[in-house]
Short mmCIF file of C-alpha atoms and ligand atoms in Angstrom, two decimals:
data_model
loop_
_atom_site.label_atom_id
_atom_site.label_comp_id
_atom_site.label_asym_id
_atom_site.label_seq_id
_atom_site.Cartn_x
_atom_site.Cartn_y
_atom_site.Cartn_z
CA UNK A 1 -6.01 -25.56 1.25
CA UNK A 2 -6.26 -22.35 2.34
CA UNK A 3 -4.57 -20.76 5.50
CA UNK A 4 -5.01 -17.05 6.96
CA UNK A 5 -2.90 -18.15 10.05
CA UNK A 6 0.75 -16.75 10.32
CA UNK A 7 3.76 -18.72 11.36
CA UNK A 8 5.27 -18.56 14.21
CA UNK A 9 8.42 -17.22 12.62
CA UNK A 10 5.80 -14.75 10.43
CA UNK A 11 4.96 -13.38 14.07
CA UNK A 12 7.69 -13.24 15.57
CA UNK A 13 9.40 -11.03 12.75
CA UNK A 14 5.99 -8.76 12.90
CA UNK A 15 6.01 -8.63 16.65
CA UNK A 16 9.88 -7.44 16.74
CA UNK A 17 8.95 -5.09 14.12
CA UNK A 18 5.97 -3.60 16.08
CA UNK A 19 7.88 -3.18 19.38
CA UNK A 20 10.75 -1.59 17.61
CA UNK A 21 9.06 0.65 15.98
CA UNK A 22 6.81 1.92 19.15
CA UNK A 23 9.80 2.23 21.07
CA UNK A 24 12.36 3.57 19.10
CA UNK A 25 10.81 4.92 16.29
CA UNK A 26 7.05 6.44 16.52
CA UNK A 27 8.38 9.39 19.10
CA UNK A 28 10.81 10.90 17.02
CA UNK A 29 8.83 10.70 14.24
CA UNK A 30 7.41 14.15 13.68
CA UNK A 31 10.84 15.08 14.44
CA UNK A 32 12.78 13.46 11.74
CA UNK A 33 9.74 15.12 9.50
CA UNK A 34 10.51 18.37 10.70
CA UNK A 35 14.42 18.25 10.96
CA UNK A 36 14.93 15.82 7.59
CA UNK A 37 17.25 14.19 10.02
CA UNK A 38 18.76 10.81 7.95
CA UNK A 39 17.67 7.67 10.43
CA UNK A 40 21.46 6.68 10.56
CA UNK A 41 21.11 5.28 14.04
CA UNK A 42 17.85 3.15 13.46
CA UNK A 43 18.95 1.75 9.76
CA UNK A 44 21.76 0.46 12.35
CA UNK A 45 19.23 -0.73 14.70
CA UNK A 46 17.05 -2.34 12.20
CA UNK A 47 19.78 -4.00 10.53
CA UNK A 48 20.59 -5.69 14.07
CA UNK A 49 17.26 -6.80 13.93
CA UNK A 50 17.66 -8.66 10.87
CA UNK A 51 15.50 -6.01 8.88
CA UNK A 52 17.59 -5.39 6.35
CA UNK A 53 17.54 -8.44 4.92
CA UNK A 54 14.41 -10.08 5.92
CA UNK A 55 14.19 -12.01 2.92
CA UNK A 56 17.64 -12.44 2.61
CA UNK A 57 20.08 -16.04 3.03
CA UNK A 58 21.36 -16.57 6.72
CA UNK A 59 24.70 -16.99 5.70
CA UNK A 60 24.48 -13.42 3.85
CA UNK A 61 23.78 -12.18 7.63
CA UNK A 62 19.69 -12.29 6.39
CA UNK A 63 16.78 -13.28 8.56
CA UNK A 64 15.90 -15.48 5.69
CA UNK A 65 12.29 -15.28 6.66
CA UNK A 66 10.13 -14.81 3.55
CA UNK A 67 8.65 -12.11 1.56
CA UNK A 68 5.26 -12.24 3.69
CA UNK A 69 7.36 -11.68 6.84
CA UNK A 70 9.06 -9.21 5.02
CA UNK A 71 5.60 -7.15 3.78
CA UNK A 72 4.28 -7.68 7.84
CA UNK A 73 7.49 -6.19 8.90
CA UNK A 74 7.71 -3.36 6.64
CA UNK A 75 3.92 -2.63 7.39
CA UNK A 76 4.79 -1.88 11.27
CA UNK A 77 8.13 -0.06 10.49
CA UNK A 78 5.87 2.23 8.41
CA UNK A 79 3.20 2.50 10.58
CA UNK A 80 5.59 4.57 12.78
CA UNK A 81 7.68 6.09 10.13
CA UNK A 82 7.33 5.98 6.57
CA UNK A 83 10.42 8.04 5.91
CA UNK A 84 12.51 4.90 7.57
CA UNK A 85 10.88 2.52 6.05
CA UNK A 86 11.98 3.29 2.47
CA UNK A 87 14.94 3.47 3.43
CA UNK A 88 14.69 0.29 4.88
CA UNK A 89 12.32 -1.35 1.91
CA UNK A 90 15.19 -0.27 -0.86
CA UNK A 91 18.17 -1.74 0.92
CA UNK A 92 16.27 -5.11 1.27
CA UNK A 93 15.08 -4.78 -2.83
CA UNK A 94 19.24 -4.05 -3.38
CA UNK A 95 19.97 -7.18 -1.45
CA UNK A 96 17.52 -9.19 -2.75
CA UNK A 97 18.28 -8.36 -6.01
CA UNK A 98 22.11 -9.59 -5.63
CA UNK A 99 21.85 -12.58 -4.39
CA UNK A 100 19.31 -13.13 -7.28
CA UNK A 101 21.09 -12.50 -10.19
CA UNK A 102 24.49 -12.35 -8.91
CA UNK A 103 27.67 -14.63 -8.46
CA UNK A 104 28.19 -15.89 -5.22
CA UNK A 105 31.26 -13.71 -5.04
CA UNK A 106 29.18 -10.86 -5.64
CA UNK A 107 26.75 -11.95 -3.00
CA UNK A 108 29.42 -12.39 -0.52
CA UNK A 109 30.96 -9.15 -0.93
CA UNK A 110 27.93 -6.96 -0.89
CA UNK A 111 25.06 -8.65 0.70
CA UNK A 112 26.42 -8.71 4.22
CA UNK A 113 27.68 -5.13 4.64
CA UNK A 114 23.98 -4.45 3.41
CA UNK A 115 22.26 -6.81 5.93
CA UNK A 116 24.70 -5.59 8.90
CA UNK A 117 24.42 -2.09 8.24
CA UNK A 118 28.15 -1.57 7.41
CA UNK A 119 27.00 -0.08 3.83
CA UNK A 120 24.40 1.95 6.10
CA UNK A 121 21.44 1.25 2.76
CA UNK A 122 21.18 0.18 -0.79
CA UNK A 123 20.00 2.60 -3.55
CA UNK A 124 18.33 1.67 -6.99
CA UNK A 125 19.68 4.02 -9.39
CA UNK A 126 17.60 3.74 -12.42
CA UNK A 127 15.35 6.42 -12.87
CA UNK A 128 17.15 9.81 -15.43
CA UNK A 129 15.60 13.00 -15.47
CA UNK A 130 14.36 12.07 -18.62
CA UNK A 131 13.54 8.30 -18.36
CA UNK A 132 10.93 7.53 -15.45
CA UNK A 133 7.92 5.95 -16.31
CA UNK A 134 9.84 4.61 -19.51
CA UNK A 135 13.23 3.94 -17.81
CA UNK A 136 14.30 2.21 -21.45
CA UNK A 137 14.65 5.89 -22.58
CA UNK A 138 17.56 6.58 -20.21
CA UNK A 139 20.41 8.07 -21.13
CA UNK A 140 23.40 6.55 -19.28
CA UNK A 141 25.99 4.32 -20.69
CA UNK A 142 28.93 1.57 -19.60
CA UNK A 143 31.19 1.44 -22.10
CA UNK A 144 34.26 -0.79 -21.58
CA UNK A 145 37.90 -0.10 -20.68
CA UNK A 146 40.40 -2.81 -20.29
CA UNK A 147 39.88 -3.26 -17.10
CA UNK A 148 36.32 -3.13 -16.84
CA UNK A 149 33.32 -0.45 -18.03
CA UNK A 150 33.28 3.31 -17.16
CA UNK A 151 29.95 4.73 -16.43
CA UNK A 152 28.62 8.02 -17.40
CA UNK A 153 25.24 10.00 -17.51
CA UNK A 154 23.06 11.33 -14.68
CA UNK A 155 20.39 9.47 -12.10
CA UNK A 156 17.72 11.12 -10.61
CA UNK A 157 15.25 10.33 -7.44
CA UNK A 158 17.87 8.14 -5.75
CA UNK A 159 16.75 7.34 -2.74
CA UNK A 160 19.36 7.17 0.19
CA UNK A 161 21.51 8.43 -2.74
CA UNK A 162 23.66 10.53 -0.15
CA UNK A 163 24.26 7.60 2.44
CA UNK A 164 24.37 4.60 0.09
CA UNK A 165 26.93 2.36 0.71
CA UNK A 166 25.96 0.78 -2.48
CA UNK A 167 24.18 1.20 -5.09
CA UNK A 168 22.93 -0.58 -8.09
CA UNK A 169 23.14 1.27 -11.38
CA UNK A 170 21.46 0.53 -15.04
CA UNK A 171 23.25 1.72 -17.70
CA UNK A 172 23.00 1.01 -21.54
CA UNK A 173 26.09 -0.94 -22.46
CA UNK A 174 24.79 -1.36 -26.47
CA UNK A 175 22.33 2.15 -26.67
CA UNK A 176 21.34 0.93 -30.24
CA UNK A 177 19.11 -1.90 -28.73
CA UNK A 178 16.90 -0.22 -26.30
CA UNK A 179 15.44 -1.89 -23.10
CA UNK A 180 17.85 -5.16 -24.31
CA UNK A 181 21.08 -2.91 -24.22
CA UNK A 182 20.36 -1.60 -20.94
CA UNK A 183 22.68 -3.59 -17.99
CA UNK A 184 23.14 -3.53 -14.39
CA UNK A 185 26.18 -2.89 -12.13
CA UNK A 186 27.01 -2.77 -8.91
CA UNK A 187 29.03 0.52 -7.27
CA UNK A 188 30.44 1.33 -4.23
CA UNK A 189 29.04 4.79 -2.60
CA UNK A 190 32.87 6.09 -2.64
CA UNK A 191 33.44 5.25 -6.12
CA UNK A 192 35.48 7.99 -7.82
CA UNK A 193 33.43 9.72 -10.66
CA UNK A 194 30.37 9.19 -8.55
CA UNK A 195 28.79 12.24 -6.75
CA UNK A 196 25.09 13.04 -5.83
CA UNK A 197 23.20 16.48 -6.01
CA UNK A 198 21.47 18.78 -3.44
CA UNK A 199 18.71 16.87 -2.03
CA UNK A 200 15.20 17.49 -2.72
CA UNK A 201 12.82 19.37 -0.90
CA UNK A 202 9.66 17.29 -0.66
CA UNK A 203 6.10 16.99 0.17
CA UNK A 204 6.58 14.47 2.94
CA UNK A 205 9.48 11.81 3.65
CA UNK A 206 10.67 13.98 4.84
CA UNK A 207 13.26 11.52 7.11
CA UNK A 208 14.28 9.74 4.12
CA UNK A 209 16.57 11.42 1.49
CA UNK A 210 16.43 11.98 -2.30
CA UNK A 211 19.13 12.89 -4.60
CA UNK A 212 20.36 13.19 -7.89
CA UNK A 213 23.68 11.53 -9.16
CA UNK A 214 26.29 12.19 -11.56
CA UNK A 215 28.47 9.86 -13.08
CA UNK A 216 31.22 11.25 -14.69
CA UNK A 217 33.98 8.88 -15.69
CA UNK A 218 32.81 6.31 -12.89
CA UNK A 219 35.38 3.22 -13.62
CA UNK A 220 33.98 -0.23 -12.06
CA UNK A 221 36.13 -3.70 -12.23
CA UNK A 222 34.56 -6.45 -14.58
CA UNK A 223 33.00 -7.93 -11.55
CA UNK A 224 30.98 -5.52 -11.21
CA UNK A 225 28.50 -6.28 -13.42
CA UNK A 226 25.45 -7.73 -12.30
CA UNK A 227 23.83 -10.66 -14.27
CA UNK A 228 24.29 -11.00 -17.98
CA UNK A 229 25.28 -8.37 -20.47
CA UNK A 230 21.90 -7.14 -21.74
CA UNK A 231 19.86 -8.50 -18.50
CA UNK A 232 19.54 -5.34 -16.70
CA UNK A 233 16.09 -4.31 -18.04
CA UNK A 234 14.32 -7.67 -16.75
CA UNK A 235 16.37 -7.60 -13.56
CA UNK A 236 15.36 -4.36 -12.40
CA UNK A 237 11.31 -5.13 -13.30
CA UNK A 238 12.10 -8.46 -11.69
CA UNK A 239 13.16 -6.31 -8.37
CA UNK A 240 10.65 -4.11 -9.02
CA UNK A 241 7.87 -6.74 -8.81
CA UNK A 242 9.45 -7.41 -5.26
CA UNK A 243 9.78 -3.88 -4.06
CA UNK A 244 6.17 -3.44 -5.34
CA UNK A 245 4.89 -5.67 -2.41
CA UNK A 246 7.30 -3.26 -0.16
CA UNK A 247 5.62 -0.53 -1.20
CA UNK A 248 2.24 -1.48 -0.72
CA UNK A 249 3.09 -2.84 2.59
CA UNK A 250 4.48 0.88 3.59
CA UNK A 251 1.14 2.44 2.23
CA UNK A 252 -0.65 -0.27 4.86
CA UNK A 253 1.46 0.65 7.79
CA UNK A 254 0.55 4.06 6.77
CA UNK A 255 -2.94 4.01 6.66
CA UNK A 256 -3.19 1.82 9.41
CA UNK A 257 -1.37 4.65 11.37
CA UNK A 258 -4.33 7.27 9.91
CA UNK A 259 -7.05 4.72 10.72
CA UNK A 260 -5.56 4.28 14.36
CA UNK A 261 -5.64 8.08 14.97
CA UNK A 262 -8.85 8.86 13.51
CA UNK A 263 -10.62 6.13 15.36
CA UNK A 264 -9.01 7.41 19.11
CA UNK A 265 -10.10 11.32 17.71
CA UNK A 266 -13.47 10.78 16.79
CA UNK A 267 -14.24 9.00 20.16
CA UNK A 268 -12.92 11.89 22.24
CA UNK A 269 -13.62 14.90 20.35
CA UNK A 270 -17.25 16.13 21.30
CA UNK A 271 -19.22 18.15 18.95
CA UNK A 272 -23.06 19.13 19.31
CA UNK A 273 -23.15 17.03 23.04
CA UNK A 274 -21.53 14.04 21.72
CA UNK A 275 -18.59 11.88 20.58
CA UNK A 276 -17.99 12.38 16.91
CA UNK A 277 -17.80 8.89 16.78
CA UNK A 278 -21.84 8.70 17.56
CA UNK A 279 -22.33 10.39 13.75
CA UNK A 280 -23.20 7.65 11.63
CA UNK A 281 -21.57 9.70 8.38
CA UNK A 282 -18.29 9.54 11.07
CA UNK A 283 -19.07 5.95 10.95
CA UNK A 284 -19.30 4.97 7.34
CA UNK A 285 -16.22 6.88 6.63
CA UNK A 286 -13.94 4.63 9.05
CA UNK A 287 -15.85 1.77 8.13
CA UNK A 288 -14.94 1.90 4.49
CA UNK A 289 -11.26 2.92 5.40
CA UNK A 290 -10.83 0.27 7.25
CA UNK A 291 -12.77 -2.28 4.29
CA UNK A 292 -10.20 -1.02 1.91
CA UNK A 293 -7.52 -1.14 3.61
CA UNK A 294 -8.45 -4.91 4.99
CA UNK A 295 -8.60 -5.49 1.01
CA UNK A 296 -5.38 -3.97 0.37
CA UNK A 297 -3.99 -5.73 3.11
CA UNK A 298 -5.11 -9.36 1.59
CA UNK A 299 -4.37 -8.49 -1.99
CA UNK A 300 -0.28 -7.67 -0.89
CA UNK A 301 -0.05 -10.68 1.31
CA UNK A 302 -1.31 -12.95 -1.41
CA UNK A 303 0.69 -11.17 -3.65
CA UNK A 304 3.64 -11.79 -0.78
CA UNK A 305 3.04 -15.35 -0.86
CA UNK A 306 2.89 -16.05 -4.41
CA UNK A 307 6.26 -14.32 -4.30
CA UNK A 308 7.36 -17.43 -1.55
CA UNK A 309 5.38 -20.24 -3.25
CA UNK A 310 8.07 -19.03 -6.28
CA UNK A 311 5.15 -18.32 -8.73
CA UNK A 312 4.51 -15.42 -11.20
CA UNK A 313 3.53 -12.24 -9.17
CA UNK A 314 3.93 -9.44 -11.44
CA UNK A 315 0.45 -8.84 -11.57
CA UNK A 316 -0.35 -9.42 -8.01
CA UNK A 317 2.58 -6.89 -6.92
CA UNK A 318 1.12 -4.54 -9.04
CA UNK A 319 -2.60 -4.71 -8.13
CA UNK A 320 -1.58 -4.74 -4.81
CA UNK A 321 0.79 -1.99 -4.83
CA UNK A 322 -1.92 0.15 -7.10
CA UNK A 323 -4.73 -0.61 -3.96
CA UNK A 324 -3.10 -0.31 -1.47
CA UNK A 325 -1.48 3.39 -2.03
CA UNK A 326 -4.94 4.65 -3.25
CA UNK A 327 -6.73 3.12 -0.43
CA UNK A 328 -4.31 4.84 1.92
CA UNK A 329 -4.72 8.29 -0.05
CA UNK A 330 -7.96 7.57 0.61
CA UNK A 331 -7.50 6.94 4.37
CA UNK A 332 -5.12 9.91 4.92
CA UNK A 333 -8.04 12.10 3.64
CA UNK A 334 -10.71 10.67 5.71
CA UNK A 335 -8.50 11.34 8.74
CA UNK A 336 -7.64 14.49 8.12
CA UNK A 337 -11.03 15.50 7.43
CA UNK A 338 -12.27 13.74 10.49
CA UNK A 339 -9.84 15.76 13.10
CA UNK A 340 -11.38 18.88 10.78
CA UNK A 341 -9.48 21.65 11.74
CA UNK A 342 -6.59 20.17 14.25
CA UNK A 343 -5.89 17.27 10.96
CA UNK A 344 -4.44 20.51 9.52
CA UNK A 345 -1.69 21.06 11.79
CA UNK A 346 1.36 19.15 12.92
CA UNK A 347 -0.39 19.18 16.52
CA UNK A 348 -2.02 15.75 15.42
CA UNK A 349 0.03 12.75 12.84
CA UNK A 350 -2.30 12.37 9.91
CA UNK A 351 -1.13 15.68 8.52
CA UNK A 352 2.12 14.21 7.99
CA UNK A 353 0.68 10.55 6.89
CA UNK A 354 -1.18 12.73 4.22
CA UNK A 355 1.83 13.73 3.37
CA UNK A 356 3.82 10.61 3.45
CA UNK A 357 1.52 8.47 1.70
CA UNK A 358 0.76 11.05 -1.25
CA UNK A 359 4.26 9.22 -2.87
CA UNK A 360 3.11 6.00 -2.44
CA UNK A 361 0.78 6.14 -5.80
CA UNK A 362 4.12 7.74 -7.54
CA UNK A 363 7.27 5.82 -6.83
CA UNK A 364 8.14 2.25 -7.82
CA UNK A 365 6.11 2.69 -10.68
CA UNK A 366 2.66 5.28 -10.70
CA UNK A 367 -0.46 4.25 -10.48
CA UNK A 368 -0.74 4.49 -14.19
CA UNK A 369 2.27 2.50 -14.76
CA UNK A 370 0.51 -0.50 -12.53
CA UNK A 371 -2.33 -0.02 -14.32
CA UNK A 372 -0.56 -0.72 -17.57
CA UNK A 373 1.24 -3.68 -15.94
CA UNK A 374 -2.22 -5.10 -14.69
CA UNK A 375 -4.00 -4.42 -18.04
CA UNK A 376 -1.11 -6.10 -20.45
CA UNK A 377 -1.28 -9.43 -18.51
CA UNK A 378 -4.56 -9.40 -18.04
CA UNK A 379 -4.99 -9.04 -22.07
CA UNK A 380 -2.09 -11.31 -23.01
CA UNK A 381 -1.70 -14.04 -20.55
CA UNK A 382 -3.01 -17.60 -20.75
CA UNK A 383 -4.30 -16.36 -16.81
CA UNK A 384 -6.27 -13.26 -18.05
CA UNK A 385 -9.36 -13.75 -15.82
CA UNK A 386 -6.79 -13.95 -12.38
CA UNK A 387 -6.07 -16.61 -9.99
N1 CAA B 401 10.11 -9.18 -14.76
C1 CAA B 401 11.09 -9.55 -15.63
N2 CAA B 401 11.10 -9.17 -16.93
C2 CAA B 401 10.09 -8.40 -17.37
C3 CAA B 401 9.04 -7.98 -16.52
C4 CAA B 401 9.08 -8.40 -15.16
N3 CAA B 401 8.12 -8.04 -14.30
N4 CAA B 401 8.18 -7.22 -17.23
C5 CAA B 401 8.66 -7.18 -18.49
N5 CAA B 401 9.82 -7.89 -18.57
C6 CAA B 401 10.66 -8.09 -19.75
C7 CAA B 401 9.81 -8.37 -20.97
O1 CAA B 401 9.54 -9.76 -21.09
C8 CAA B 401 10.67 -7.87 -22.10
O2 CAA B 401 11.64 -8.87 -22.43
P1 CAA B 401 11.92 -9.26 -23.98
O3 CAA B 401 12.52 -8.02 -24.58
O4 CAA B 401 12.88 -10.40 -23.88
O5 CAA B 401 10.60 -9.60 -24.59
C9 CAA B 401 11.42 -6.69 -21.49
O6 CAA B 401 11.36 -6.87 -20.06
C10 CAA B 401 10.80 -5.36 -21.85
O7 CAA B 401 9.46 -5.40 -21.45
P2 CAA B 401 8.37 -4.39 -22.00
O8 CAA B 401 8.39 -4.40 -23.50
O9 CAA B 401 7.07 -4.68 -21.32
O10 CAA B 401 8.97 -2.99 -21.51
P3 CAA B 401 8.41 -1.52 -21.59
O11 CAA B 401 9.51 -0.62 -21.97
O12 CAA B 401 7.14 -1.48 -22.35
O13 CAA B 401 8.16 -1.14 -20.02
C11 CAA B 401 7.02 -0.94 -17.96
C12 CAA B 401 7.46 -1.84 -19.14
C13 CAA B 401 6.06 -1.79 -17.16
C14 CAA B 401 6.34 0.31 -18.40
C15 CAA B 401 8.25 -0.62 -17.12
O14 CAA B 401 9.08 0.25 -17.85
C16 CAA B 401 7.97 -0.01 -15.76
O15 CAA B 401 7.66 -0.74 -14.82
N6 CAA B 401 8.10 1.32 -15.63
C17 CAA B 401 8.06 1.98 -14.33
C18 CAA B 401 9.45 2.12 -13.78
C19 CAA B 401 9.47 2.20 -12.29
O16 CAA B 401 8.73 1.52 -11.61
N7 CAA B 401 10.38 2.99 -11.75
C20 CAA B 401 10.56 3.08 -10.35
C21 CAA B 401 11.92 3.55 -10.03
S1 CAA B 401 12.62 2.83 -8.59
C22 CAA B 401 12.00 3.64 -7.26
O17 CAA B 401 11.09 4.39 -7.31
C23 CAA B 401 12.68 3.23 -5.98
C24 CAA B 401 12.61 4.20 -4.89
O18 CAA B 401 13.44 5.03 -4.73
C25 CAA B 401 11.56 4.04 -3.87
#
């Protein structure tokens, strides 16, 4: 069988999205951009909403609707406001991940101040300033004390680093094993031994922040780490996988926003006694925006539902996150080349979804890194040829 409809529940969680996010978040927008204004107020409002945990256990305050309600919501939040959205797409990854791999006590502790917006947003700290692409190569270690581990070493691109609540942490715990040495803990934002650098001054996301951390004698209890000793490699490319289908649901939202504006610009800007929109080369262009991003849209909903059905979607999540961010590159050019000189300025969006989306084929993994992920399966597994 094969179904294209959405549930009720699917569109219900999209449709709240979508009015939230044209109400409360599309006209301050620019603003946030301009300002780099932290969305304190609307992580609060989205976590009322259930947002923060879409895919998240009821009990653990979640809206325990699913990973494709999950990539439709993120896809409107984004569509108004990337910079929120991360925000928003890394707190669910963080929740998701605990109740996952931890104990319920762990689950019960955390997860709801995450969901409710007590702990304001989850961060993922396992990126070094040395260890990216090959976050095996990081530097940081646990080592234990009688009462539990003390963490040390340095974390960079931490998103939400300065208003985390909570944040999980990889750290090697046995450094002579490599990616099987590495662990994963879980540490309160006001954790003594924990502070966070100046924040970055980026291209675009402007509304979202980005820090680096130091740990510097960071002591945690025994509870908390997260999953087994020597798990924390596969856990975070197991909540990677996840966050993958986030991401590629942002760079939808986001070039759904550029096709949106493009197609209302070329139908009222006149050049040469008519509507750009009358230029068949105008034409083509949208016309293969909106192709790709209809195929990047199918490939991270299938890649969603795999996730749901509870079946590998490593590959999927990659392919789709790898389309999906290049198709919107591709569809934040177009538009900005279709409003010619006015795409330039921040009278009009898509200079600031150009922007936005130019991340996209960079975080959670770059497009190379994807393309690795894709081409080991594909070489290795017993489903090389796909589906
Ligand atoms: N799920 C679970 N386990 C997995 C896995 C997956 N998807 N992929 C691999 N593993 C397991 C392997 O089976 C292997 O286990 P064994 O040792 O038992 O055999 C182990 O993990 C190591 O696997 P590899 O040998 O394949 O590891 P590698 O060092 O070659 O790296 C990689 C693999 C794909 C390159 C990986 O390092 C990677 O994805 N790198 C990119 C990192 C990344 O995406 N960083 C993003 C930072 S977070 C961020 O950006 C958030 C934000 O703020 C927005």
């Amino acid at each position: 069988m094969m179904d294209f409809e959405l549930t009720d529940e699917q569109r219900l969680i999209r449709d709240t999205a979508h009015d939230f996010a044209e109400r409360e978040l599309r006209p301050r927008a620019a603003e946030r951009d301009r300002t780099g204004q932290f969305p304190v107020e609307e992580l609060r409002a989205l976590a009322k909403l259930g947002l923060l945990g879409v895919n998240v256990p009821e009990p653990l305050g979640g809206a325990a609707a699913g990973a494709i309600a999950y990539a439709l919501a993120m896809q409107e939040i984004a569509r108004a406001d990337a910079s929120v959205s991360v925000a928003m797409a890394v707190t669910n990854m963080v929740a998701e991940v605990i109740v996952r791999f931890g104990t319920e006590p762990q689950a019960r502790e955390h997860v709801p101040r995450l969901t409710s917006g007590e702990s304001l947003a989850g961060a993922f700290a396992l990126s070094e300033p040395q260890a990216g692409s090959d976050p095996a190569a990081m530097a940081t270690t646990a080592k234990r004390t009688p009462s539990g581990w003390r963490i040390d070493g340095a974390k960079q691109w931490i998103t939400s680093g300065d208003h985390a609540g909570l944040f999980v942490v990889w750290a090697k715990t046995d450094p002579a094993t490599g990616a099987r040495g590495i662990s994963a803990f879980l540490v309160k934002g006001n954790t003594s031994g924990l502070s966070c650098g100046r924040r970055e001054h980026k291209m675009g996301l402007n509304g979202s922040s980005t820090v680096p951390l130091r740990f510097d004698g960071c002591e945690v209890g025994e509870e908390a780490l997260l999953g087994g000793l020597g798990q924390g490699f596969k856990i975070a490319l197991a909540a990677l996988d996840g966050g993958r289908i986030g991401i590629a649901s942002q760079a939808l939202g986001v070039g759904r926003a550029a096709l949106e504006a493009t197609r209302t610009y070329v139908k009222e800007r006149h050049q040469f006694g008519r509507p750009l929109a009358a230029n068949q080369a105008v034409q083509f262009r949208l016309a293969d925006v909106a192709t790709e991003l209809e195929a990047a849209r199918l490939l991270t909903l299938r890649a969603a539902w795999r996730k749901e059905q509870g079946m590998p979607f490593t590959r999927e999540a990659s392919m789709a996150k790898l389309y999906a961010s290049e198709a919107t590159g591709r569809a934040c050019d177009a538009a900005v080349q279709l409003h010619g000189g006015y795409g330039y300025t921040r009278e009009y969006p898509v200079e600031r979804l150009l922007r936005d989306a130019r991340v996209q084929r960079i975080y959670e993994g770059t497009s190379e890194i994807q393309r690795l992920v894709i081409a080991r399966e594909l070489l290795s597994s017993e489903r090389g040829g796909g589906t």
